[in-house]
mmCIF file of N, CA, C and O in Angstrom:
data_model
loop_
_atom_site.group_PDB
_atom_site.id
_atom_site.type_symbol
_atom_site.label_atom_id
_atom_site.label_comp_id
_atom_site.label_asym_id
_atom_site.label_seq_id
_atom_site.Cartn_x
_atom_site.Cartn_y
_atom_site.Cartn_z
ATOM 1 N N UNK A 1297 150.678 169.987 112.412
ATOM 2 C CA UNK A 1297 150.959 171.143 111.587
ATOM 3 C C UNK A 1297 150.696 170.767 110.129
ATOM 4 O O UNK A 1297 151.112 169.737 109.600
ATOM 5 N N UNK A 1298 150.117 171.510 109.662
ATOM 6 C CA UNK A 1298 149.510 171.346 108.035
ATOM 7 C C UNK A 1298 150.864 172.516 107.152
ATOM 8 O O UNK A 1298 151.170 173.661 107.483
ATOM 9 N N UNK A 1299 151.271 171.902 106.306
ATOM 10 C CA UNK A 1299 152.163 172.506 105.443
ATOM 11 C C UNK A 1299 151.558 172.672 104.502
ATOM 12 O O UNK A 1299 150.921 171.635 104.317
ATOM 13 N N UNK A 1300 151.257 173.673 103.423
ATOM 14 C CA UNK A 1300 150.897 173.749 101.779
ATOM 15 C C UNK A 1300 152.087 174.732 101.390
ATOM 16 O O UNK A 1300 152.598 175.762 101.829
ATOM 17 N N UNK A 1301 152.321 173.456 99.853
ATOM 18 C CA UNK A 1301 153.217 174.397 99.232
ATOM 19 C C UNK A 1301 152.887 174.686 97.525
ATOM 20 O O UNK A 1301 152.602 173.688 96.863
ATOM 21 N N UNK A 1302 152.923 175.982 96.848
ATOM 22 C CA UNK A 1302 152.781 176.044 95.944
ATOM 23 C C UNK A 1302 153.510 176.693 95.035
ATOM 24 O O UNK A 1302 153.888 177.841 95.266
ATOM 25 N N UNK A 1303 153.806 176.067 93.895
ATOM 26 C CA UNK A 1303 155.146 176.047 93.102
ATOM 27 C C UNK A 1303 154.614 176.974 91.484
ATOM 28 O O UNK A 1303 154.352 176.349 90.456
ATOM 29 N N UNK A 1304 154.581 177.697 91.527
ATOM 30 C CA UNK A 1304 154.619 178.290 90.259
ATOM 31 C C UNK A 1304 155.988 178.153 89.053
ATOM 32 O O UNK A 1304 157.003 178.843 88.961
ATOM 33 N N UNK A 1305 155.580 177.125 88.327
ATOM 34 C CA UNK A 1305 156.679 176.808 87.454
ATOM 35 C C UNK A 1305 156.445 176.964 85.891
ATOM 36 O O UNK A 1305 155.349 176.594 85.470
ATOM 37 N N UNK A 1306 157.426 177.508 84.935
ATOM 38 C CA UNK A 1306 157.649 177.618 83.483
ATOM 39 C C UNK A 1306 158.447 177.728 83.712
ATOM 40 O O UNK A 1306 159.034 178.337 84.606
ATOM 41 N N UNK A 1307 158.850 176.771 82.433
ATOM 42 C CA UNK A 1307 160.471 176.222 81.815
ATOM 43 C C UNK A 1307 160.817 175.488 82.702
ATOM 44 O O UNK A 1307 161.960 175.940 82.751
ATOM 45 N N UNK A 1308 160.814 174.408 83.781
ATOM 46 C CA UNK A 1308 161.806 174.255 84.988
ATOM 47 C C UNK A 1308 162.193 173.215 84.383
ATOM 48 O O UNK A 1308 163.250 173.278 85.011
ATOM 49 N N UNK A 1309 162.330 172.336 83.768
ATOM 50 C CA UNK A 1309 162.366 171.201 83.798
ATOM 51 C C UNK A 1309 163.768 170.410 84.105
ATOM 52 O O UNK A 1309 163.914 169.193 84.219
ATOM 53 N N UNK A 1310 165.073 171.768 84.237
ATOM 54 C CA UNK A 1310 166.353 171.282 84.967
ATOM 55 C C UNK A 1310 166.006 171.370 86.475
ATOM 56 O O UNK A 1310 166.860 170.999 87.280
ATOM 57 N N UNK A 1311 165.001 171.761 86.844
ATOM 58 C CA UNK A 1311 165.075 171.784 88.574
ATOM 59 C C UNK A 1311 163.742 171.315 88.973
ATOM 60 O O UNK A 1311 163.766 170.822 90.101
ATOM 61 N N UNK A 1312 162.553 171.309 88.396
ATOM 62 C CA UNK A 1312 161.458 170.971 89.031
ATOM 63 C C UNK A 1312 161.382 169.617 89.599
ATOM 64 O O UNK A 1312 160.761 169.339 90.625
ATOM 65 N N UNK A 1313 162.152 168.659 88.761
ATOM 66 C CA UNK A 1313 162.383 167.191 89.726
ATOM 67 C C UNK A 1313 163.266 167.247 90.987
ATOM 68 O O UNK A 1313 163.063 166.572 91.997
ATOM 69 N N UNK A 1314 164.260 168.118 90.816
ATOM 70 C CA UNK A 1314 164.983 168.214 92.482
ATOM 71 C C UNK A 1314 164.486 169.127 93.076
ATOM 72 O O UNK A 1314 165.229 169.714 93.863
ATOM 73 N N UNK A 1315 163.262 169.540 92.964
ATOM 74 C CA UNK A 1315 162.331 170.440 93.861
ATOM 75 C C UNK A 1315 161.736 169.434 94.618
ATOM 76 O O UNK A 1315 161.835 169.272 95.834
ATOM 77 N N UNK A 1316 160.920 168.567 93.563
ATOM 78 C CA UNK A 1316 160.429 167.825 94.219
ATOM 79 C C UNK A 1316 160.514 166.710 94.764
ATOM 80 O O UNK A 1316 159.714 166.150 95.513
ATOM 81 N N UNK A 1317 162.086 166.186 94.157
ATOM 82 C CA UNK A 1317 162.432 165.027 95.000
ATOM 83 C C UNK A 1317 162.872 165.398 96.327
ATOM 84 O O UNK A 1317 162.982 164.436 97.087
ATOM 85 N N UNK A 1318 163.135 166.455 96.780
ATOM 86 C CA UNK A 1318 163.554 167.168 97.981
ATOM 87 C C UNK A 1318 162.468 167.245 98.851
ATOM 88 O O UNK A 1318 162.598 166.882 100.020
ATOM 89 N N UNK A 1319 161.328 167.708 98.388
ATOM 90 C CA UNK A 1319 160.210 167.640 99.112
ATOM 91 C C UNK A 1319 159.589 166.070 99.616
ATOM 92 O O UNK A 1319 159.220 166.049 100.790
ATOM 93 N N UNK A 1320 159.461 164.930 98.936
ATOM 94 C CA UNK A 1320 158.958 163.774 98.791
ATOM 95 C C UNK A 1320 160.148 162.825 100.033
ATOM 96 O O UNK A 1320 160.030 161.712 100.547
ATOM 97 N N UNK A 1321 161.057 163.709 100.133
ATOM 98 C CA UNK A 1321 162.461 162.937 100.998
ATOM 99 C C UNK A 1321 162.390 163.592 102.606
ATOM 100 O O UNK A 1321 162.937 163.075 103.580
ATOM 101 N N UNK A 1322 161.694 164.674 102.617
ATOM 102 C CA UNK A 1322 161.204 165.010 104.019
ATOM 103 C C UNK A 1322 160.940 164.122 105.103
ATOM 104 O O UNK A 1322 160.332 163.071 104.901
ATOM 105 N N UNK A 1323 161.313 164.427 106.147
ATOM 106 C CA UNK A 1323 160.756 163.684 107.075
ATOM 107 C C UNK A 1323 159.909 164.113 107.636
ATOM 108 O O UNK A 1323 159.383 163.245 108.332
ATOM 109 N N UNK A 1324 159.236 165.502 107.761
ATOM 110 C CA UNK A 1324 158.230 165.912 107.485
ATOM 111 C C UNK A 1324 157.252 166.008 106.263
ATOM 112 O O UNK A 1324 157.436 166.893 105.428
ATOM 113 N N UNK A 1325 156.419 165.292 106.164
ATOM 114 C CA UNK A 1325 155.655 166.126 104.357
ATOM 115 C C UNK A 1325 154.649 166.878 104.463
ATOM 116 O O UNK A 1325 153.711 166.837 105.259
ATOM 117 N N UNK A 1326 154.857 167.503 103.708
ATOM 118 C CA UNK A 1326 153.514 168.579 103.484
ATOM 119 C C UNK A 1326 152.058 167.700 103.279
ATOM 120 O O UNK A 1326 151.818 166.505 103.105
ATOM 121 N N UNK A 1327 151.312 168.793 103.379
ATOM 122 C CA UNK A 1327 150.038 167.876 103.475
ATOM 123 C C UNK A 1327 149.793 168.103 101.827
ATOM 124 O O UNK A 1327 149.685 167.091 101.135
ATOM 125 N N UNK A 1328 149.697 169.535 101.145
ATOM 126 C CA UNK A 1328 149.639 169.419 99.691
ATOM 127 C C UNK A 1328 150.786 170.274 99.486
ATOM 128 O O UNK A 1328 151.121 171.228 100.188
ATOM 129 N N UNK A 1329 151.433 169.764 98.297
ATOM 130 C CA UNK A 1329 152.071 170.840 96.992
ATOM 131 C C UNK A 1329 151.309 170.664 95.894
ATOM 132 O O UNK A 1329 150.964 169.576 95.432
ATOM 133 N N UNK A 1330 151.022 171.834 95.436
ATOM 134 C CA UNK A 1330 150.436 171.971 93.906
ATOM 135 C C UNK A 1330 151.634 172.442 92.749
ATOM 136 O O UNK A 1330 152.241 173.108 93.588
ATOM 137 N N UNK A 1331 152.059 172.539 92.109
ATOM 138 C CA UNK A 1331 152.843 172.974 91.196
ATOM 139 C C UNK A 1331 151.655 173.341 89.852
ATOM 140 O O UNK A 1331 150.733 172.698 89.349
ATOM 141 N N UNK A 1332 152.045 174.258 89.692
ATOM 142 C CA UNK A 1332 150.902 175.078 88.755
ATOM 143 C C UNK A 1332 152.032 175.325 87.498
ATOM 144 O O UNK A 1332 153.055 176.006 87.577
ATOM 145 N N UNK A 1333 151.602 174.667 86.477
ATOM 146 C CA UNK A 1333 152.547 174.798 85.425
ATOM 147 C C UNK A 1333 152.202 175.724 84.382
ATOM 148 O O UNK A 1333 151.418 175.388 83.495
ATOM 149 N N UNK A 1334 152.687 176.775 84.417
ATOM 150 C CA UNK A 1334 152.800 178.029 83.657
ATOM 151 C C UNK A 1334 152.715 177.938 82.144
ATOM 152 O O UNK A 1334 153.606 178.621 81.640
ATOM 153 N N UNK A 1335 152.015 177.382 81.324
ATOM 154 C CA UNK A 1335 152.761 177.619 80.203
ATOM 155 C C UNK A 1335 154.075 177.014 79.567
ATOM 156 O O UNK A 1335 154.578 177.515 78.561
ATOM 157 N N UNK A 1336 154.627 175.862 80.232
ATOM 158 C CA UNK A 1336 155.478 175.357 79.761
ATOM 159 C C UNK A 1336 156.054 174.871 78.660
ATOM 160 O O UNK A 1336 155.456 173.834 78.373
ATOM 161 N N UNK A 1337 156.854 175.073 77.945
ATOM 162 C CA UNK A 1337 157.452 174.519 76.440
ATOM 163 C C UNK A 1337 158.275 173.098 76.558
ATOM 164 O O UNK A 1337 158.435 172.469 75.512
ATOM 165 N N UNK A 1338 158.653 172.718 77.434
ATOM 166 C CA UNK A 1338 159.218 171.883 77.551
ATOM 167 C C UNK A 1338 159.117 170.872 78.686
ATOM 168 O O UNK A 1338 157.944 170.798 79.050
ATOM 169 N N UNK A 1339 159.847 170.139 79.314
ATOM 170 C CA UNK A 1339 159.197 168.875 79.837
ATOM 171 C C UNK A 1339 159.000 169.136 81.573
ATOM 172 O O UNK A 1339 159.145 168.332 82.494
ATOM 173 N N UNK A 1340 158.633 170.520 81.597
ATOM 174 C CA UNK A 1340 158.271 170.749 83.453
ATOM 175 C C UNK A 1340 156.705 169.455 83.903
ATOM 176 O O UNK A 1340 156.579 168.676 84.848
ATOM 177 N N UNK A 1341 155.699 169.794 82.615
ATOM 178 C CA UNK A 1341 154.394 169.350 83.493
ATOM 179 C C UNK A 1341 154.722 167.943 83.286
ATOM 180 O O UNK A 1341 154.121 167.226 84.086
ATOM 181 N N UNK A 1342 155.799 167.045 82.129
ATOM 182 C CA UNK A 1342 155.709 165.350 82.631
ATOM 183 C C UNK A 1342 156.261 165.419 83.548
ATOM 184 O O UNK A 1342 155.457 164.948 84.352
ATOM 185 N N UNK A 1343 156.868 165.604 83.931
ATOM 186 C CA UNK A 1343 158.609 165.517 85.298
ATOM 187 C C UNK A 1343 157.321 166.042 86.712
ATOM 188 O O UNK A 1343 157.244 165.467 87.797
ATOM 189 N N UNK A 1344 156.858 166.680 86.481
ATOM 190 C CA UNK A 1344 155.827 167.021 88.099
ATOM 191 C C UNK A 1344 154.302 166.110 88.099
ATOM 192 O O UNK A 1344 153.643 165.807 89.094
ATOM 193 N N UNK A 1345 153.968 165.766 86.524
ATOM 194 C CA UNK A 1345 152.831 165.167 86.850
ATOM 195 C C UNK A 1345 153.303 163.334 87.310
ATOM 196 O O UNK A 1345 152.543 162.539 87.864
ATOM 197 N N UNK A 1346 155.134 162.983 86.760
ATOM 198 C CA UNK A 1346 155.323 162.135 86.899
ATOM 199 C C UNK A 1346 155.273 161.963 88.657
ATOM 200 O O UNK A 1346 155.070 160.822 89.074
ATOM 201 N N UNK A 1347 155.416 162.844 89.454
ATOM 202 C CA UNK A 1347 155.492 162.824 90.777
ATOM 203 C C UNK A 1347 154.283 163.069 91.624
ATOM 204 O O UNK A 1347 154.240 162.874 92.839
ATOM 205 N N UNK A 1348 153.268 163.530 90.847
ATOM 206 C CA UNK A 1348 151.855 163.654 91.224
ATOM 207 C C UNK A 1348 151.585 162.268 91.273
ATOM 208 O O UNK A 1348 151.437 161.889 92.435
ATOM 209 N N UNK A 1349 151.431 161.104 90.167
ATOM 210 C CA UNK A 1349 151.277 160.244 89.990
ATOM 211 C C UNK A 1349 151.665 158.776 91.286
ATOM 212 O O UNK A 1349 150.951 157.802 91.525
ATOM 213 N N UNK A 1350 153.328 159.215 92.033
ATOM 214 C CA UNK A 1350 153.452 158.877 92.909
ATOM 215 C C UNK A 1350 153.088 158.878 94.222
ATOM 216 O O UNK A 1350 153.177 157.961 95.039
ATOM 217 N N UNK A 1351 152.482 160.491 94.415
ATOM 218 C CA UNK A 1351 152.550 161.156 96.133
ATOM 219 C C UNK A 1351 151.143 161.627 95.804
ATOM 220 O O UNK A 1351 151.113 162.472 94.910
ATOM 221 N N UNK A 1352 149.890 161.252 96.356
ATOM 222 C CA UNK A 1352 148.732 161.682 96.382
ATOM 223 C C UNK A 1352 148.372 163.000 96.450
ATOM 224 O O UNK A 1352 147.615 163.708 95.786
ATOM 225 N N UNK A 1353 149.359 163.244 97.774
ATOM 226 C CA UNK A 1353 149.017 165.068 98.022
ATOM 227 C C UNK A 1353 150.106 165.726 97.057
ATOM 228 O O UNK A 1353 150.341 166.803 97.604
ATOM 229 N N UNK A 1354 151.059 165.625 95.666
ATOM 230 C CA UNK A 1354 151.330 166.347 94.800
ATOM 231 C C UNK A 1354 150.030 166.113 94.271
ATOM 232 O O UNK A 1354 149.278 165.146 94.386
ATOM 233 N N UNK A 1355 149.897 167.398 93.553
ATOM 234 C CA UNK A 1355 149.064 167.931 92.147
ATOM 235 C C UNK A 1355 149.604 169.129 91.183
ATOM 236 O O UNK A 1355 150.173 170.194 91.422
ATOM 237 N N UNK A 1356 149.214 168.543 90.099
ATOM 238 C CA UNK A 1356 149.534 169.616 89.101
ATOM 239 C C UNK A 1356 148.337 170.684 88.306
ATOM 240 O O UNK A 1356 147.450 170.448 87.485
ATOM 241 N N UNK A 1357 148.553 171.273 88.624
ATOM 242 C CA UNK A 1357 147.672 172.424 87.755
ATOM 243 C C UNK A 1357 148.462 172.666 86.524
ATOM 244 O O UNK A 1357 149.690 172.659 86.611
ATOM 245 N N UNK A 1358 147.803 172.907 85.238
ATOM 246 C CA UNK A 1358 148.169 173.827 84.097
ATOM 247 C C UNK A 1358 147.580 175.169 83.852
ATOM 248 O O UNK A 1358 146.424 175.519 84.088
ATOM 249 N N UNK A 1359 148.540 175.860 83.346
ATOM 250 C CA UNK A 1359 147.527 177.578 83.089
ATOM 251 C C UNK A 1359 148.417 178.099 81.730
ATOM 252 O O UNK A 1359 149.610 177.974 81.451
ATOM 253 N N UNK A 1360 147.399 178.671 81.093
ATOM 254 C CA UNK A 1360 147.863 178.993 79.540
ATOM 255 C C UNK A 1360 147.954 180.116 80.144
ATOM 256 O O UNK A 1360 146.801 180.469 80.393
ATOM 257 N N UNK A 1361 149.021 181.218 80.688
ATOM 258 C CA UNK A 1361 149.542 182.878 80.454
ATOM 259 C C UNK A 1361 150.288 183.017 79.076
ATOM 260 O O UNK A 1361 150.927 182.152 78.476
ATOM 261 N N UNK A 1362 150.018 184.469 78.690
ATOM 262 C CA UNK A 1362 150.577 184.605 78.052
ATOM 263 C C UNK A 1362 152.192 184.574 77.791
ATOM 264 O O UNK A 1362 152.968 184.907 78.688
ATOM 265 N N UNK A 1363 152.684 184.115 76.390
ATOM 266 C CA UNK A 1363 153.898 184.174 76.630
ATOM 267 C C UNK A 1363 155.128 185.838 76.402
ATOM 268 O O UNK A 1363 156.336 186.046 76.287
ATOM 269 N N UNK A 1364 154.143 186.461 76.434
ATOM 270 C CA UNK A 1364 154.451 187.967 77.238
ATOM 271 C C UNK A 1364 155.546 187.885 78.079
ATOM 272 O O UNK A 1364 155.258 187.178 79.045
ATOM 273 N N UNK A 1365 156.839 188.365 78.133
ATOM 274 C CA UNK A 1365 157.639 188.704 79.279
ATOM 275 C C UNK A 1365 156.636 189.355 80.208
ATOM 276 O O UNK A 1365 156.095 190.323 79.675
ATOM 277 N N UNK A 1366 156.153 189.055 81.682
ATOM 278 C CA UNK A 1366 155.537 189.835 82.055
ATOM 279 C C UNK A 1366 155.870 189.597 83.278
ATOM 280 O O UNK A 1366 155.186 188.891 84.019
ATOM 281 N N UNK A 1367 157.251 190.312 83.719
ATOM 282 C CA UNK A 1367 157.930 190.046 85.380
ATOM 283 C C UNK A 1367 157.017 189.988 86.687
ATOM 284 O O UNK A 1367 156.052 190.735 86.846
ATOM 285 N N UNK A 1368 157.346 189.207 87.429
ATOM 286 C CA UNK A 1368 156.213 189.263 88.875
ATOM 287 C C UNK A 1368 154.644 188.708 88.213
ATOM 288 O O UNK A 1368 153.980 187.745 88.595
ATOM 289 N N UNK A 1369 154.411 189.455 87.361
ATOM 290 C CA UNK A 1369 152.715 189.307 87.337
ATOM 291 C C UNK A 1369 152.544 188.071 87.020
ATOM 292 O O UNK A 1369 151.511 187.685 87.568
ATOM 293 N N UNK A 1370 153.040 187.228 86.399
ATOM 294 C CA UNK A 1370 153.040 185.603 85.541
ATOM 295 C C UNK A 1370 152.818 185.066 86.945
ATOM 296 O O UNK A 1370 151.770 184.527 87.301
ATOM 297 N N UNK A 1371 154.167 185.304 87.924
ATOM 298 C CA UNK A 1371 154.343 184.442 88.862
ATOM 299 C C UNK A 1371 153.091 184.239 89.937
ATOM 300 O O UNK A 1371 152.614 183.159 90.286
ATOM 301 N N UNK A 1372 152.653 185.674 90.401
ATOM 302 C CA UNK A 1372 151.381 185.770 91.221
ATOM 303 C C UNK A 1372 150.355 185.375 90.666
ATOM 304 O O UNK A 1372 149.714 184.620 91.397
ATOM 305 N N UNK A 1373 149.793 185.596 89.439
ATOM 306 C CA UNK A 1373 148.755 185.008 88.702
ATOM 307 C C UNK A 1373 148.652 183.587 88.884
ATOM 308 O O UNK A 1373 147.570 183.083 89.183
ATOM 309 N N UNK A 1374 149.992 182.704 88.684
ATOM 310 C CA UNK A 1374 149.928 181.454 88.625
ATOM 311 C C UNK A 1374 149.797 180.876 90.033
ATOM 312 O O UNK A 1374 149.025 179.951 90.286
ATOM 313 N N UNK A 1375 150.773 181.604 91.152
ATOM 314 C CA UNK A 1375 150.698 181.537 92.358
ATOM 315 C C UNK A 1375 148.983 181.314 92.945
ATOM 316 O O UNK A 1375 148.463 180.422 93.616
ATOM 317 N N UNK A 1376 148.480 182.501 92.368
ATOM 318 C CA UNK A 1376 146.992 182.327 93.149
ATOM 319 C C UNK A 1376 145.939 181.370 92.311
ATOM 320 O O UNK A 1376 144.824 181.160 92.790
ATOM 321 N N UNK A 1377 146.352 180.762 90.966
ATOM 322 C CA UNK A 1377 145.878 179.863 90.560
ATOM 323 C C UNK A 1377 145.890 178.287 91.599
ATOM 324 O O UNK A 1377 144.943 177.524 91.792
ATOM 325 N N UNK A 1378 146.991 178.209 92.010
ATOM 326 C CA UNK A 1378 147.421 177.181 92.696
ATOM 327 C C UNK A 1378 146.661 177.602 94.393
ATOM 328 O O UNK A 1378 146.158 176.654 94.996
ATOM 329 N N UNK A 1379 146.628 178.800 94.963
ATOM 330 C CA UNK A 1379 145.952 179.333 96.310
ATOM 331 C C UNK A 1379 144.645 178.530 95.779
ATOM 332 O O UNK A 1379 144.368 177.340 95.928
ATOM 333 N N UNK A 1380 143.822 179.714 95.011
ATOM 334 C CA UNK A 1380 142.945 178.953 94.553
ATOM 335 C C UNK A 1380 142.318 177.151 94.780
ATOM 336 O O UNK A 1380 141.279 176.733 95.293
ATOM 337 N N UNK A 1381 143.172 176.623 94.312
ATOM 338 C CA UNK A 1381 142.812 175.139 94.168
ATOM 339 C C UNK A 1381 143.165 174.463 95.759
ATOM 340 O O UNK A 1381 143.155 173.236 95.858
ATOM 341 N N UNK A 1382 143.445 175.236 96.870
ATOM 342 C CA UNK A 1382 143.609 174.895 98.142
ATOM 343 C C UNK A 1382 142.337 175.551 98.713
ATOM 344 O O UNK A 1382 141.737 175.033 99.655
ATOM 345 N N UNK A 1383 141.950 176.653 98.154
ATOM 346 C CA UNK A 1383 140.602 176.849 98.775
ATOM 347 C C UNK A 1383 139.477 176.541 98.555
ATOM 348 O O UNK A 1383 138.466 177.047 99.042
ATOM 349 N N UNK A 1384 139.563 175.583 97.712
ATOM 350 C CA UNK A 1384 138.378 174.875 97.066
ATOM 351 C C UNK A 1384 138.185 173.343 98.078
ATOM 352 O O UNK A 1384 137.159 172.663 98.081
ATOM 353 N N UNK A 1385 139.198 173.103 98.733
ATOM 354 C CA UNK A 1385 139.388 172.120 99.778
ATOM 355 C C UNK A 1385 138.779 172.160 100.701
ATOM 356 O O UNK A 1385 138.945 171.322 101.587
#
């Protein structure tokens, strides 16, 4: 069974490491997570690229959205940024 998971994240940087230390502690692992970092102001893309760096199949994407309140749409945009980079596989 092939797992992909993809994480659309801005701002996380209180939870994106226990996202992913949760994932990395599986006894199952996914084959990829991408975490697609939104625009972040603060320390989400070191804290996920620090875990890319460890686990081959993490990767990080970056994407400049605007910083527009823009409910749902940010998330899917970034979401299929990250689809995207699985179908290029």
């Amino acid at each position: 069974m092939n797992i992909y998971i993809i994480i659309p994240a801005h701002n996380e940087e209180d939870y994106i490491g226990k996202t992913l230390e949760s994932l990395v502690t599986q006894t199952l692992l996914p084959k990829k997570v991408v975490v697609v970092n939104d625009n972040s102001s603060d320390n989400t893309q070191s804290i996920a690229e620090g875990y890319a760096s460890k686990h081959h199949w993490i990767t990080v994407i970056n994407s400049t959205s605007s910083d527009t309140h823009l409910p749902g749409s940010k998330i899917i945009h970034a979401f299929n940024k990250g689809l995207e980079s699985l179908d290029a596989n």
